PDB file of C-alpha atoms in Angstrom:
ATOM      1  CA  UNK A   1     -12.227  33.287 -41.849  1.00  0.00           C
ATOM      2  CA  UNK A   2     -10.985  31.989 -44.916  1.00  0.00           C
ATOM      3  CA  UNK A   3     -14.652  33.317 -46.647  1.00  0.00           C
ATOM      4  CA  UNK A   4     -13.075  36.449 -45.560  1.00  0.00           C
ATOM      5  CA  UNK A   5      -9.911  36.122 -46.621  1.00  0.00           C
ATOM      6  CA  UNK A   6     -10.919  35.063 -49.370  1.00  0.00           C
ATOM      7  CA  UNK A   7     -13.218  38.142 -50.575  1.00  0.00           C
ATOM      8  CA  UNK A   8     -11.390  41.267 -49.100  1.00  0.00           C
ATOM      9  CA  UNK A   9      -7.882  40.360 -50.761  1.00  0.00           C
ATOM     10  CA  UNK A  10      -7.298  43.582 -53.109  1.00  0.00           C
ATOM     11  CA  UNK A  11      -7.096  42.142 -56.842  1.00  0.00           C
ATOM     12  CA  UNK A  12      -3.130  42.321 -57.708  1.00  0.00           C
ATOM     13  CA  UNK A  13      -1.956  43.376 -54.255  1.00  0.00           C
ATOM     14  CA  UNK A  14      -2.658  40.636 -51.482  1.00  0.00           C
ATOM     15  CA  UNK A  15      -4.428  41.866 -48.293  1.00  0.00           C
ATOM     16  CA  UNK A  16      -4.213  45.736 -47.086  1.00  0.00           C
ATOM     17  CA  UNK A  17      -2.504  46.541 -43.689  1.00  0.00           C
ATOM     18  CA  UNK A  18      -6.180  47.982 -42.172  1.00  0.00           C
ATOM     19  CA  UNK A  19      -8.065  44.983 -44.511  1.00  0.00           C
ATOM     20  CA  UNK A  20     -11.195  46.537 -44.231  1.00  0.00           C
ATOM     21  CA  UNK A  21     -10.409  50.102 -45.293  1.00  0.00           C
ATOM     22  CA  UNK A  22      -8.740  49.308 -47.978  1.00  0.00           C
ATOM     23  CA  UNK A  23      -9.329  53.119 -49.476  1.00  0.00           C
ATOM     24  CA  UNK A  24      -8.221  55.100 -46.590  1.00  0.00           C
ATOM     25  CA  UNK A  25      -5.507  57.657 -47.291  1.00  0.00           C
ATOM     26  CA  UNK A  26      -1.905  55.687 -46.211  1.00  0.00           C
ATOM     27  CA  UNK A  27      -3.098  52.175 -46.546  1.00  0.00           C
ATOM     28  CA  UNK A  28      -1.735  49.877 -48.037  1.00  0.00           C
ATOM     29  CA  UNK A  29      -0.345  46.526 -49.286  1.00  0.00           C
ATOM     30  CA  UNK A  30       1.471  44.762 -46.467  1.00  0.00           C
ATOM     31  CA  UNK A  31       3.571  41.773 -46.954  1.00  0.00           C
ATOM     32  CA  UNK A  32       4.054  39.608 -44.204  1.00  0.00           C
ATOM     33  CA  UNK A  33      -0.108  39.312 -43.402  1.00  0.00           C
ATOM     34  CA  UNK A  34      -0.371  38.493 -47.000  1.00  0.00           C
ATOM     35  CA  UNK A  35       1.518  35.663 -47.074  1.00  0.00           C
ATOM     36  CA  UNK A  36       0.679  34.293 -43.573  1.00  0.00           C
ATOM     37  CA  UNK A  37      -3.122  34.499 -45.479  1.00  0.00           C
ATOM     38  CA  UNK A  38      -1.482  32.531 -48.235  1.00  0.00           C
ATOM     39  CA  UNK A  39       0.124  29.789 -45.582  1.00  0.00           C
ATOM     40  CA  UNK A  40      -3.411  29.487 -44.174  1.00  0.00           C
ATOM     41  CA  UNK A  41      -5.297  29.285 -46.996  1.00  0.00           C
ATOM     42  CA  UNK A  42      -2.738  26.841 -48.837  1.00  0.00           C
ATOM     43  CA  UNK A  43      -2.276  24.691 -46.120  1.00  0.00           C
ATOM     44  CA  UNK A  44      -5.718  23.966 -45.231  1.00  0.00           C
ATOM     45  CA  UNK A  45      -6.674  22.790 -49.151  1.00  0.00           C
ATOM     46  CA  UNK A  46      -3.619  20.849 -48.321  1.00  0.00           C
ATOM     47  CA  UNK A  47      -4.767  19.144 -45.206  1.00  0.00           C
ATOM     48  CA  UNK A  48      -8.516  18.890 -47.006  1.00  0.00           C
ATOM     49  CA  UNK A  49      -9.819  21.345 -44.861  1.00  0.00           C
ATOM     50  CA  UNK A  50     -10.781  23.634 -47.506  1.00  0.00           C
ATOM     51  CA  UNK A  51     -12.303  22.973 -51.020  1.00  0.00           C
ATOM     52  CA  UNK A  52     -10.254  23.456 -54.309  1.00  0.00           C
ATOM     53  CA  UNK A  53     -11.865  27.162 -55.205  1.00  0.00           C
ATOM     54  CA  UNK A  54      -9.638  28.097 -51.824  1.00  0.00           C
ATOM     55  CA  UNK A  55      -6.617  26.670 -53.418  1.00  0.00           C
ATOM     56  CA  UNK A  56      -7.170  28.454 -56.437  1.00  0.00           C
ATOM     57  CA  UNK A  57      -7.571  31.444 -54.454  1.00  0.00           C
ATOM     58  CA  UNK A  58      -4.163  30.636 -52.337  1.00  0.00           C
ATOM     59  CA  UNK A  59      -2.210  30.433 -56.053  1.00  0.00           C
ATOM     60  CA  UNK A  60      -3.296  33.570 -57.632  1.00  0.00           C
ATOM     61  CA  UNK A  61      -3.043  35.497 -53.970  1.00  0.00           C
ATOM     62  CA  UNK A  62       0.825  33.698 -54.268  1.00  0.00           C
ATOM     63  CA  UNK A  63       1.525  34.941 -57.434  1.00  0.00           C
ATOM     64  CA  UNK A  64       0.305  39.141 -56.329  1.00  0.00           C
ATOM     65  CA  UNK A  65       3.042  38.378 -53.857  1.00  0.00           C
ATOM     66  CA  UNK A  66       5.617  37.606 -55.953  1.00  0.00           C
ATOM     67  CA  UNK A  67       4.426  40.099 -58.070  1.00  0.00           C
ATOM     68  CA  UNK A  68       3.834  42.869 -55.740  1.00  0.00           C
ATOM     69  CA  UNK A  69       6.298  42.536 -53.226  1.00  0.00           C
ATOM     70  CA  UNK A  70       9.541  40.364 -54.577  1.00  0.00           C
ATOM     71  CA  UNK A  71      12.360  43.140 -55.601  1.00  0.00           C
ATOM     72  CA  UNK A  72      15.173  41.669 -57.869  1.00  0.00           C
ATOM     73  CA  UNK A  73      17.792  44.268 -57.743  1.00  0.00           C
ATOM     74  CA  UNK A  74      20.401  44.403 -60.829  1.00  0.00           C
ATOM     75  CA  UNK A  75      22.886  42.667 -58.857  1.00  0.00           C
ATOM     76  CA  UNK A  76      20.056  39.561 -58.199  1.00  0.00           C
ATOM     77  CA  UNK A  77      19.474  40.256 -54.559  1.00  0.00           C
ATOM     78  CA  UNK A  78      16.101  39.242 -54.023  1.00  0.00           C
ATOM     79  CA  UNK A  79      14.160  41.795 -51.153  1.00  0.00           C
ATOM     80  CA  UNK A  80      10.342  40.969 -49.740  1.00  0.00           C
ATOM     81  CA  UNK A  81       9.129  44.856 -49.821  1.00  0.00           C
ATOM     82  CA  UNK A  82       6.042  46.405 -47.720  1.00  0.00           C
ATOM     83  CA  UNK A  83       6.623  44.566 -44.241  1.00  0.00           C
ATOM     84  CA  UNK A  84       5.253  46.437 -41.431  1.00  0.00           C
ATOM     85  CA  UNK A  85       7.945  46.915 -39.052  1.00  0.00           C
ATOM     86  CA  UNK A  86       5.804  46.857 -36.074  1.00  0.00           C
ATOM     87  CA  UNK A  87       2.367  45.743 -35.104  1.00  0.00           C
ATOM     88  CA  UNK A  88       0.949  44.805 -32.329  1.00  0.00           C
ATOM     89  CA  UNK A  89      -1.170  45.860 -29.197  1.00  0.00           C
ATOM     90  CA  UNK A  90      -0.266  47.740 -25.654  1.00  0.00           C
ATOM     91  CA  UNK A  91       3.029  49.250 -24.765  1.00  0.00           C
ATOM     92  CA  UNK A  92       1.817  52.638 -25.688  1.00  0.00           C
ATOM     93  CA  UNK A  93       0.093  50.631 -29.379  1.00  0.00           C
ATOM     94  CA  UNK A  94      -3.182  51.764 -29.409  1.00  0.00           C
ATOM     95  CA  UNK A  95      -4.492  50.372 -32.010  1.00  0.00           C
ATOM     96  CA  UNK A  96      -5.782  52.929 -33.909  1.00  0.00           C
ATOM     97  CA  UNK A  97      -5.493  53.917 -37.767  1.00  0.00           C
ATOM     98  CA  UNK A  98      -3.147  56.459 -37.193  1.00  0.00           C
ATOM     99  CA  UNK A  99      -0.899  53.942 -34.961  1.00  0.00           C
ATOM    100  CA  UNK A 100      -0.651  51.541 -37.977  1.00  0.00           C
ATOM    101  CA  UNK A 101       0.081  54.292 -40.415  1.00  0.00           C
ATOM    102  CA  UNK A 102       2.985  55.766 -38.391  1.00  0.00           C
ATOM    103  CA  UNK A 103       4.792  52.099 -38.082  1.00  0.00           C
ATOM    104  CA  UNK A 104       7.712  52.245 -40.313  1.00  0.00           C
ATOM    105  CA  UNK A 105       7.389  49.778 -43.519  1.00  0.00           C
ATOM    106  CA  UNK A 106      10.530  47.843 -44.123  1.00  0.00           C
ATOM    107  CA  UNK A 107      11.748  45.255 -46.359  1.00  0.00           C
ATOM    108  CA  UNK A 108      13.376  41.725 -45.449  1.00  0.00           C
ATOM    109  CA  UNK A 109      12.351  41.375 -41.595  1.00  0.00           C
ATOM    110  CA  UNK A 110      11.959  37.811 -40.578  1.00  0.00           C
ATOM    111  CA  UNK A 111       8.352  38.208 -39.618  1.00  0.00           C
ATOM    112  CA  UNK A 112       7.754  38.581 -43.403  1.00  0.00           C
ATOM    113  CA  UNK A 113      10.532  36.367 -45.205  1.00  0.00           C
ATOM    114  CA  UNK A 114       9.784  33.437 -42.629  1.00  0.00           C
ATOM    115  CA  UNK A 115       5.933  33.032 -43.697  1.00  0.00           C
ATOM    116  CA  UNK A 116       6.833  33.933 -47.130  1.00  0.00           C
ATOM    117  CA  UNK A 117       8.888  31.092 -47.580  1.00  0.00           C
ATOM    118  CA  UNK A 118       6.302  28.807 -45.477  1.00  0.00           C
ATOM    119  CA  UNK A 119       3.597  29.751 -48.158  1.00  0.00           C
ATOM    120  CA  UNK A 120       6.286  29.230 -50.855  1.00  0.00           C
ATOM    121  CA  UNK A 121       6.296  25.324 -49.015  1.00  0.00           C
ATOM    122  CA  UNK A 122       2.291  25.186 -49.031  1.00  0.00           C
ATOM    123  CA  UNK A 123       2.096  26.387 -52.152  1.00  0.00           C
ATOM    124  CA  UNK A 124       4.424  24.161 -54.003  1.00  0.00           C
ATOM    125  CA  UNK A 125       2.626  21.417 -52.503  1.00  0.00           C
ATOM    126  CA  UNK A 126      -0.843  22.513 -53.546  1.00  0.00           C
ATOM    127  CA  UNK A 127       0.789  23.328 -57.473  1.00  0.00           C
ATOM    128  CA  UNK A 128       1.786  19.303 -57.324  1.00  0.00           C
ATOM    129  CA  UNK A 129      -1.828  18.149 -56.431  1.00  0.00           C
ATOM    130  CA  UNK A 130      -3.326  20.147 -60.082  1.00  0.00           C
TER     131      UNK A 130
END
């Protein structure tokens, strides 16, 4: 998986909502999968389960998410941008493309900030060990 990860992350963006149509009309960037790829990736360098090119990998995939999806507004509120407000399967969710694209994309829901912030943690760590 983190092979994966590792090679379908979009250059300056993180991971795409559909990861592996990463051109199709609608996709795109989507926040709180990115950084619970960051987590994972960052904490298993940390916990020597994965060599040092994944940690390298973890920081610069960190930094597009600062990049790409921290807002500072004038006043200094900081938002996390591009979280998909729903996802998941059943309950009338069928999965498809079209299902994915129709979900609403919000900013600041916990299912984003919380593994944000838990990369943020791995991260630091992983900064401390170079």
């Amino acid at each position: 998986m983190a092979d994966t990860l590792r090679e379908n992350r979009a250059e300056d963006k993180g991971w795409y909502q559909i990861t592996d149509l990463p051109e199709a009309p609608g996709n795109y960037a989507e926040s709180s999968a990115s950084s619970m790829f960051v987590y994972m990736l960052s904490k298993a360098v940390n916990r020597g389960y994965l060599g040092e090119s994944y940690g390298q990998a973890a920081i610069a995939a960190y930094r597009d998410l600062v990049d790409t999806f921290i807002n500072v507004e004038a006043s200094g509120e900081v938002s996390l941008t591009n979280i998909c407000a729903v996802a998941g399967l059943g309950f009338g969710r069928d999965g498809s493309y079209g299902y994915y694209m129709s979900e609403p994309v919000i900013s600041n829901d916990p299912k984003g900030t919380g593994p944000f912030i838990m990369a943020g943690i791995q991260i630091s760590q992983l900064l401390n060990q170079y």
